[in-house]
mmCIF file of C-alpha atoms in Angstrom:
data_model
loop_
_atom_site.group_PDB
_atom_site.id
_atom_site.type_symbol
_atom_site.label_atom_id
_atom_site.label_comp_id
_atom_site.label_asym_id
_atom_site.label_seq_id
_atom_site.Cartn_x
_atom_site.Cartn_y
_atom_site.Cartn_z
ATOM 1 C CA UNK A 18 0.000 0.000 0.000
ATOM 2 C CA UNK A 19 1.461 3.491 -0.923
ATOM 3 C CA UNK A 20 2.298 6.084 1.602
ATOM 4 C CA UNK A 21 -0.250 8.538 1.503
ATOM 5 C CA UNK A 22 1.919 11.264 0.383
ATOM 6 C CA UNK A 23 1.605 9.832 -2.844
ATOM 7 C CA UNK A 24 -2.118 10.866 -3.330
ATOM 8 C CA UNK A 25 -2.407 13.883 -5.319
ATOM 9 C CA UNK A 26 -1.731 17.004 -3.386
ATOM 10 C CA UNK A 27 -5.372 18.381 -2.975
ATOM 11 C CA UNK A 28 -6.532 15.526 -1.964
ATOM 12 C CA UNK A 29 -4.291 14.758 0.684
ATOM 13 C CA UNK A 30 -4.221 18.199 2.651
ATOM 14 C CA UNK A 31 -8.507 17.493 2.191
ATOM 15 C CA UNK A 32 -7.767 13.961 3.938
ATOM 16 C CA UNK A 33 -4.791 14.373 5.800
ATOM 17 C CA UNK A 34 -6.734 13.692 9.242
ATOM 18 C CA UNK A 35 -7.533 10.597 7.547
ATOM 19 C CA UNK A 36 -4.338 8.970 6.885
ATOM 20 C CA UNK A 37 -3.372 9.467 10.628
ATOM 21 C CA UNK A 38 -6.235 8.075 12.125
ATOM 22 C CA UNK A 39 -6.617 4.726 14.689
ATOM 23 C CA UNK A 40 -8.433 3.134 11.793
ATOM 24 C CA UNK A 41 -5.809 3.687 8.591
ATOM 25 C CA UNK A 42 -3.268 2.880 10.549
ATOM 26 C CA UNK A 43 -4.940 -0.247 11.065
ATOM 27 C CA UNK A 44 -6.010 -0.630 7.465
ATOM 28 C CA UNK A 45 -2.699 -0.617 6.152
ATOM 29 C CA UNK A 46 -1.413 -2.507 8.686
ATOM 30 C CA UNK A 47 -4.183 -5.570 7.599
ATOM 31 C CA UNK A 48 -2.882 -5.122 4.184
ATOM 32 C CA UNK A 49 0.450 -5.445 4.921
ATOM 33 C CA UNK A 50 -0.450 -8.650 6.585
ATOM 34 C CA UNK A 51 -2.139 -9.922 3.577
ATOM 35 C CA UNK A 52 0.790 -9.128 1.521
ATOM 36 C CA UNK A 53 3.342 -10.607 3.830
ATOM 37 C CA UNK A 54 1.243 -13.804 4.198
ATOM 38 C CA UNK A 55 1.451 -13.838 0.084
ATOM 39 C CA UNK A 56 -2.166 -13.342 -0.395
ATOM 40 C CA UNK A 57 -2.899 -11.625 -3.991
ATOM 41 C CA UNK A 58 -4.276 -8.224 -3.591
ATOM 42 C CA UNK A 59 -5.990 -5.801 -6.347
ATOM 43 C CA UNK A 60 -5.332 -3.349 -7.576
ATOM 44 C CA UNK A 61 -1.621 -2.964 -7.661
ATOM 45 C CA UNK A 62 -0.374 -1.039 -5.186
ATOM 46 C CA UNK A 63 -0.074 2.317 -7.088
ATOM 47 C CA UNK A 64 -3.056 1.897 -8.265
ATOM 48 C CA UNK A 65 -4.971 1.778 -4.791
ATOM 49 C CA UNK A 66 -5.251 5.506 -5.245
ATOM 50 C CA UNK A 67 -5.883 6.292 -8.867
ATOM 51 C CA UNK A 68 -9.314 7.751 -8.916
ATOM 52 C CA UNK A 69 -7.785 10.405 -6.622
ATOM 53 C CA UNK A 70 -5.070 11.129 -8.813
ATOM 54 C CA UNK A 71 -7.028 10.891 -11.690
ATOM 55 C CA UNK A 72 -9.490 13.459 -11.000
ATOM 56 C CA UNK A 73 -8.285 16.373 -8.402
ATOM 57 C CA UNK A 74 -10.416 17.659 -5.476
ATOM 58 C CA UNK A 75 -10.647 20.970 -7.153
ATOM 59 C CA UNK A 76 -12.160 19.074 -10.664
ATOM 60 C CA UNK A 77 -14.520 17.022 -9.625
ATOM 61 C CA UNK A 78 -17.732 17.264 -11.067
ATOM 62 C CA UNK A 79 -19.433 13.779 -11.070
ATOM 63 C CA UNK A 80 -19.350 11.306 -8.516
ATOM 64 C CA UNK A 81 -19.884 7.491 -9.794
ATOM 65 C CA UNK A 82 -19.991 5.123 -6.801
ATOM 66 C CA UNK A 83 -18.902 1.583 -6.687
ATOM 67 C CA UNK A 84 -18.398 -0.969 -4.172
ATOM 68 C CA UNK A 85 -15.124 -3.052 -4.698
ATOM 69 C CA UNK A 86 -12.271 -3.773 -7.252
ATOM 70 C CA UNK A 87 -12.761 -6.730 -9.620
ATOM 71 C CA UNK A 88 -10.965 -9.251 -8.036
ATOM 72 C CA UNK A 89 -9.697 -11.307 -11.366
ATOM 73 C CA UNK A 90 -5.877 -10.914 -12.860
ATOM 74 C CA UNK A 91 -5.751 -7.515 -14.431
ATOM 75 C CA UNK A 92 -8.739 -6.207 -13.838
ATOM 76 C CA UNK A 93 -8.495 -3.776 -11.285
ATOM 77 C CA UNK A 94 -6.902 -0.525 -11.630
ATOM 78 C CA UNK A 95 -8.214 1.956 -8.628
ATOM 79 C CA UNK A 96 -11.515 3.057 -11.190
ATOM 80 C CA UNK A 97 -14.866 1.906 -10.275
ATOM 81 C CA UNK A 98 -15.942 -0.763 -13.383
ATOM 82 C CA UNK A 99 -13.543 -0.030 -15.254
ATOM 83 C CA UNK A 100 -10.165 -2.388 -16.545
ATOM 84 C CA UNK A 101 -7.164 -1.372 -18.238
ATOM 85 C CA UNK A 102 -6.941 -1.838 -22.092
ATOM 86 C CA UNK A 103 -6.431 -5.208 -23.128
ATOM 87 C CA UNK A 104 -9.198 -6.561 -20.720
ATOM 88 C CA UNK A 105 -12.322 -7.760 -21.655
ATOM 89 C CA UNK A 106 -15.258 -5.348 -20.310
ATOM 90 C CA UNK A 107 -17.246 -7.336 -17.524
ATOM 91 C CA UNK A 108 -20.960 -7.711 -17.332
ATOM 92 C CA UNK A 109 -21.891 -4.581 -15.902
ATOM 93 C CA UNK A 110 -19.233 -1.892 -17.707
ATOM 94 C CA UNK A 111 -21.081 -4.119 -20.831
ATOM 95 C CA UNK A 112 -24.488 -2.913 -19.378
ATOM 96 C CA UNK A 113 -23.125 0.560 -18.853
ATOM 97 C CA UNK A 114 -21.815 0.893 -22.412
ATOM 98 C CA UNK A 115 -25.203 -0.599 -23.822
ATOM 99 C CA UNK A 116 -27.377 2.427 -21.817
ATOM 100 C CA UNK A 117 -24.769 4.625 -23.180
ATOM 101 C CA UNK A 118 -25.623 4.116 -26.381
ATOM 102 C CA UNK A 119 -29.498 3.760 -25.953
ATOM 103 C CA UNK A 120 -28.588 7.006 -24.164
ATOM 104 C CA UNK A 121 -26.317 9.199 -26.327
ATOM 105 C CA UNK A 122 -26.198 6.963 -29.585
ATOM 106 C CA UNK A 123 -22.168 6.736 -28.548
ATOM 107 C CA UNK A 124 -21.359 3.048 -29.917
ATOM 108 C CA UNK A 125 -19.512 0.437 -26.825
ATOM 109 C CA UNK A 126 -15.886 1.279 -27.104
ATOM 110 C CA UNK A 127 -13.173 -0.877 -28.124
ATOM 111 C CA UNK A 128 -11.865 -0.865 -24.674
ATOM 112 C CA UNK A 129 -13.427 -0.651 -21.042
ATOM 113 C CA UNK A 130 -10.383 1.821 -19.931
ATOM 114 C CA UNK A 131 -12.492 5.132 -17.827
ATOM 115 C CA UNK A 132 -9.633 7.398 -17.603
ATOM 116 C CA UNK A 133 -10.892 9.766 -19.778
ATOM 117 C CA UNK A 134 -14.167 10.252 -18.066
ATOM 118 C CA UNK A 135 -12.065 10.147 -14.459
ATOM 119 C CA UNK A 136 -9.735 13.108 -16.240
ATOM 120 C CA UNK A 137 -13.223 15.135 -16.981
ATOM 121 C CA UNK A 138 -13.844 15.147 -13.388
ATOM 122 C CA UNK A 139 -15.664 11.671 -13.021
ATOM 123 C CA UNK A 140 -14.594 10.666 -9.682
ATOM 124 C CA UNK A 141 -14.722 7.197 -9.915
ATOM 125 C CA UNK A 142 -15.060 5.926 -6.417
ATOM 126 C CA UNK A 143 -15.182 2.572 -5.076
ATOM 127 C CA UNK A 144 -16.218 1.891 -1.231
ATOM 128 C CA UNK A 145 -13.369 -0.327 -0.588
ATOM 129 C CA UNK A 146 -10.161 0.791 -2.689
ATOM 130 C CA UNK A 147 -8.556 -3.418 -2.133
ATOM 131 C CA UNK A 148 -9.514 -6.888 -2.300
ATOM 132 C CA UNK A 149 -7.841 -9.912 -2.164
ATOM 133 C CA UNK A 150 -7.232 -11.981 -5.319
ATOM 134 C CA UNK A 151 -10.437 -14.147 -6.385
ATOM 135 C CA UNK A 152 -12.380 -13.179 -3.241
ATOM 136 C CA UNK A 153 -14.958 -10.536 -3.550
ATOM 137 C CA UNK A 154 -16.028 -8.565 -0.364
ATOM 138 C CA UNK A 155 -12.703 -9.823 1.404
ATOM 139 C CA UNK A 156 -11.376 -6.332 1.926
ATOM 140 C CA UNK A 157 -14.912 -4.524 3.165
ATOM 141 C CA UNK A 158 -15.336 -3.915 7.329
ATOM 142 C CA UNK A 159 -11.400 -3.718 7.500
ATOM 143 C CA UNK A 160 -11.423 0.702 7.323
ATOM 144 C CA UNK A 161 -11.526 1.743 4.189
ATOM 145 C CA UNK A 162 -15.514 2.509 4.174
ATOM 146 C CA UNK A 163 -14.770 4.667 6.916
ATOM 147 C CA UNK A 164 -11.876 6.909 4.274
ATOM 148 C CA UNK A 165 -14.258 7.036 1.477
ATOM 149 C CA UNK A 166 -17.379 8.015 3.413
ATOM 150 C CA UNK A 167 -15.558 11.247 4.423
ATOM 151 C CA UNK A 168 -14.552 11.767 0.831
ATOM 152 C CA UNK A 169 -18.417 11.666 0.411
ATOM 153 C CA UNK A 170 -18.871 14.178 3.419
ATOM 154 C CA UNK A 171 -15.800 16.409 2.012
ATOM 155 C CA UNK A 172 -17.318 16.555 -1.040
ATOM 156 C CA UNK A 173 -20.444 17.129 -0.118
ATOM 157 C CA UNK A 174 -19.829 19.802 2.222
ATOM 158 C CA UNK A 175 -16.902 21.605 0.456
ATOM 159 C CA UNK A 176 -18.266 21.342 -3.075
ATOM 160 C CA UNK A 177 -21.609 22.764 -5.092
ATOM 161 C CA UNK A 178 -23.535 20.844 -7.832
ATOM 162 C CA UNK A 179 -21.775 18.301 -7.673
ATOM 163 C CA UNK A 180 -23.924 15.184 -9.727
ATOM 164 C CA UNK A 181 -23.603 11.697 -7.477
ATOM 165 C CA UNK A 182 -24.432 8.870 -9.825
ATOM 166 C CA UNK A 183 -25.957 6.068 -7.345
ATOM 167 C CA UNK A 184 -26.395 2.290 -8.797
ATOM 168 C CA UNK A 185 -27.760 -0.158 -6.768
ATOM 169 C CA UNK A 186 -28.630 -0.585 -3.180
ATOM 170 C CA UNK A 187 -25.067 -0.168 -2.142
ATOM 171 C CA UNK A 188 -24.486 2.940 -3.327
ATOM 172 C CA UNK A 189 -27.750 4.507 -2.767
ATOM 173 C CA UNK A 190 -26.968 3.625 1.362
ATOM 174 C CA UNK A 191 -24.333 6.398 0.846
ATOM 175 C CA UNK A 192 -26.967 9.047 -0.208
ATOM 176 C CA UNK A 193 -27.277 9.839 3.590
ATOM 177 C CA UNK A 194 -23.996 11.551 3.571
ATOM 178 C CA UNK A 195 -25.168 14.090 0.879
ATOM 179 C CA UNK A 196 -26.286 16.980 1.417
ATOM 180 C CA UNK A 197 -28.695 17.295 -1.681
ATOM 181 C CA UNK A 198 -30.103 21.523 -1.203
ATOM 182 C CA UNK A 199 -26.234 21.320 -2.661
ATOM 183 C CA UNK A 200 -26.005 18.544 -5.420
ATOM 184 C CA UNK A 201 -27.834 16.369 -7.400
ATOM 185 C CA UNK A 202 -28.254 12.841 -6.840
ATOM 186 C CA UNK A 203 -29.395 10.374 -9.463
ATOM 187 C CA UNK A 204 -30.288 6.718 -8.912
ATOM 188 C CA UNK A 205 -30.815 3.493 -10.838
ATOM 189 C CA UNK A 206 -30.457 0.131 -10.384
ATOM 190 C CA UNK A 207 -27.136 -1.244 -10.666
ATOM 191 C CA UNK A 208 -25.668 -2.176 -14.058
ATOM 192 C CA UNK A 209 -25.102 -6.053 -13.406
ATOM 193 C CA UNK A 210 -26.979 -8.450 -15.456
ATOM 194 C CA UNK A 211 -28.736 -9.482 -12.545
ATOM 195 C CA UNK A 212 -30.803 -6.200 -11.791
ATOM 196 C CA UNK A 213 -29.734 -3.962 -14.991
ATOM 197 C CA UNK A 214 -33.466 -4.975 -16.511
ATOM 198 C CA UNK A 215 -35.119 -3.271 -13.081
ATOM 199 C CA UNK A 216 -34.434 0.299 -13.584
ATOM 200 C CA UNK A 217 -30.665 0.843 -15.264
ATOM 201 C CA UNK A 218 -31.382 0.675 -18.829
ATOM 202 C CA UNK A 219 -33.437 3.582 -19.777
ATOM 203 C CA UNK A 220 -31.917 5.925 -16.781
ATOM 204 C CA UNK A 221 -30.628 7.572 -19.434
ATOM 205 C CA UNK A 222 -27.813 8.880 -16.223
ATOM 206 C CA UNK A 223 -25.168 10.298 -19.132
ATOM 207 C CA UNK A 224 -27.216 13.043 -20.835
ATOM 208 C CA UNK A 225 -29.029 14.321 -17.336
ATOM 209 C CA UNK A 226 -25.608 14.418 -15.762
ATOM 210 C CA UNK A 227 -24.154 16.898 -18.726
ATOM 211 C CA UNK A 228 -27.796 18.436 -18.493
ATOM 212 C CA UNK A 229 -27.558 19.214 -15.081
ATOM 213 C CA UNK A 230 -23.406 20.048 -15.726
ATOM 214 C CA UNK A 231 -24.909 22.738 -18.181
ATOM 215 C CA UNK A 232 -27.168 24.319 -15.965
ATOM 216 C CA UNK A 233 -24.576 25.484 -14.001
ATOM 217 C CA UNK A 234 -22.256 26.702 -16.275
ATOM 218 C CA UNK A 235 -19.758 23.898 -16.101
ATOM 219 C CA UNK A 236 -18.698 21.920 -19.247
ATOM 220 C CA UNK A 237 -20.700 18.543 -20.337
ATOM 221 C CA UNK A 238 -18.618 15.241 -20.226
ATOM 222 C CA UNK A 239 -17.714 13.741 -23.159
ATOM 223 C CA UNK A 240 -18.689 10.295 -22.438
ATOM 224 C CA UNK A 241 -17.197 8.534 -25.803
ATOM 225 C CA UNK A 242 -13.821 6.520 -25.373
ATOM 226 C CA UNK A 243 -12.588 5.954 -28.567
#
C-alpha cells in the first residue's frame, strides 16, 4: 500500500486527518499482513489511489460510486468498473456501455479503460479501494468505508452541484452523507446483469448528468472513449 503522500496534493491536505487516524493505521497494517502472508491483492499497489489522482479535489464534477475492485488478474486498476486496455469489459461496464448508447447513440468502445471520463472530473469511487485476489467482499469492514465516506462528506460539504451517480442498493446507502439543497443525486439500479433490466437501462444517467453540468455553467462530459 502506498504512503499517503503519494495521493495527489489536494486531496491529501482534504484527507490528511484521515491517513493518521486509529483506523488507517490499522487498514494498512491488515494489508500489509495480507501481503506478507502472500495473499494476492488488487489493484496494484499504485493503483490503490488512482481515482484520486485521476481526477483532483478541485475538478470534480461527477461522482460514480462503486463498491469493490474486480478481483480477477488484471482487472483492477483503482476506477470503479472499469479495466485497463487489453481486458475484456465485464458484465456490468457491458451494461453501462449498452445504456450509453441507448442514451447518447455513442457506440460500446473498443476498450473498457475510464480514464478519460475520471480526467473530466468523473470521480470514480469505489467503497473499498482493495480486495484480495479471487475473493470478492474480502477487503470490506477492514477501514476503508470509513476513508471514502468522508470523501463523500468532504465533497459534499466543500463542493456545489456536484452530480452523485448512485447504482444499486449499495451505493444509494451512501446518499445519507449528501447533502442534496447542494447537489444532485441520481439513482438506478445497478448495471449487473442481474438487476440492470429493473431500472438501469433507460436511466438515461449520461445526458441528465451533462444536463444538469450545463445548468450550471460547467462543461458537459464527453462520455465517448474511442
Amino acid at each position: 500500500m502506498p504512503a499517503a503522500d503519494v495521493i495527489e496534493q489536494g486531496w491529501r491536505a482534504s484527507l490528511s486527518e484521515q491517513f493518521s487516524s486509529e483506523y488507517f493505521i490499522s487498514l494498512k497494517n491488515f494489508i500489509y499482513s495480507e501481503r506478507a502472508e502472500g495473499k494476492t491483492i488488487y489493484p496494484p499497489a499504485k493503483y490503490i489511489f488512482a481515482a484520486f489522482d485521476l481526477t483532483p479535489f478541485e475538478n470534480v464534477k461527477v461522482v460514480l460510486l462503486g463498491q469493490d475492485p474486480y478481483h480477477g488478474p488484471g482487472q483492477a486498476h483503482g476506477l470503479c468498473f472499469s479495466v485497463p486496455g487489453g481486458i475484456a469489459p465485464p458484465p456490468s461496464l457491458v451494461n453501462i456501455f449498452k445504456e450509453l448508447k441507448t442514451d447518447l447513440g455513442i457506440p460500446p468502445p473498443k476498450h473498457g479503460n475510464l480514464q478519460k471520463w475520471a480526467r473530466q472530473g468523473v470521480l470514480l469511487l469505489n467503497a473499498t479501494l482493495t480486495v484480495r485476489a479471487n475473493s470478492p467482499g474480502s477487503h470490506q469492514h477492514k477501514g476503508w468505508e470509513n476513508f471514502t465516506d468522508e470523501v463523500i462528506r468532504l465533497l459534499s460539504s466543500q463542493k456545489s452541484g456536484l452530480v452523485f451517480l448512485l447504482w444499486g442498493k449499495y451505493a444509494q446507502a451512501k446518499e445519507a452523507l449528501i447533502d442534496k439543497t447542494k447537489h444532485y443525486v441520481l439513482k438506478a439500479a445497478h448495471p449487473s446483469p442481474f438487476s440492470a433490466d429493473s431500472g438501469f437501462f433507460g436511466c438515461r444517467h449520461f445526458s441528465k448528468t451533462n444536463e444538469l453540468l450545463l445548468q450550471q455553467g460547467k462543461e458537459p462530459i464527453d462520455w465517448k472513449l474511442d
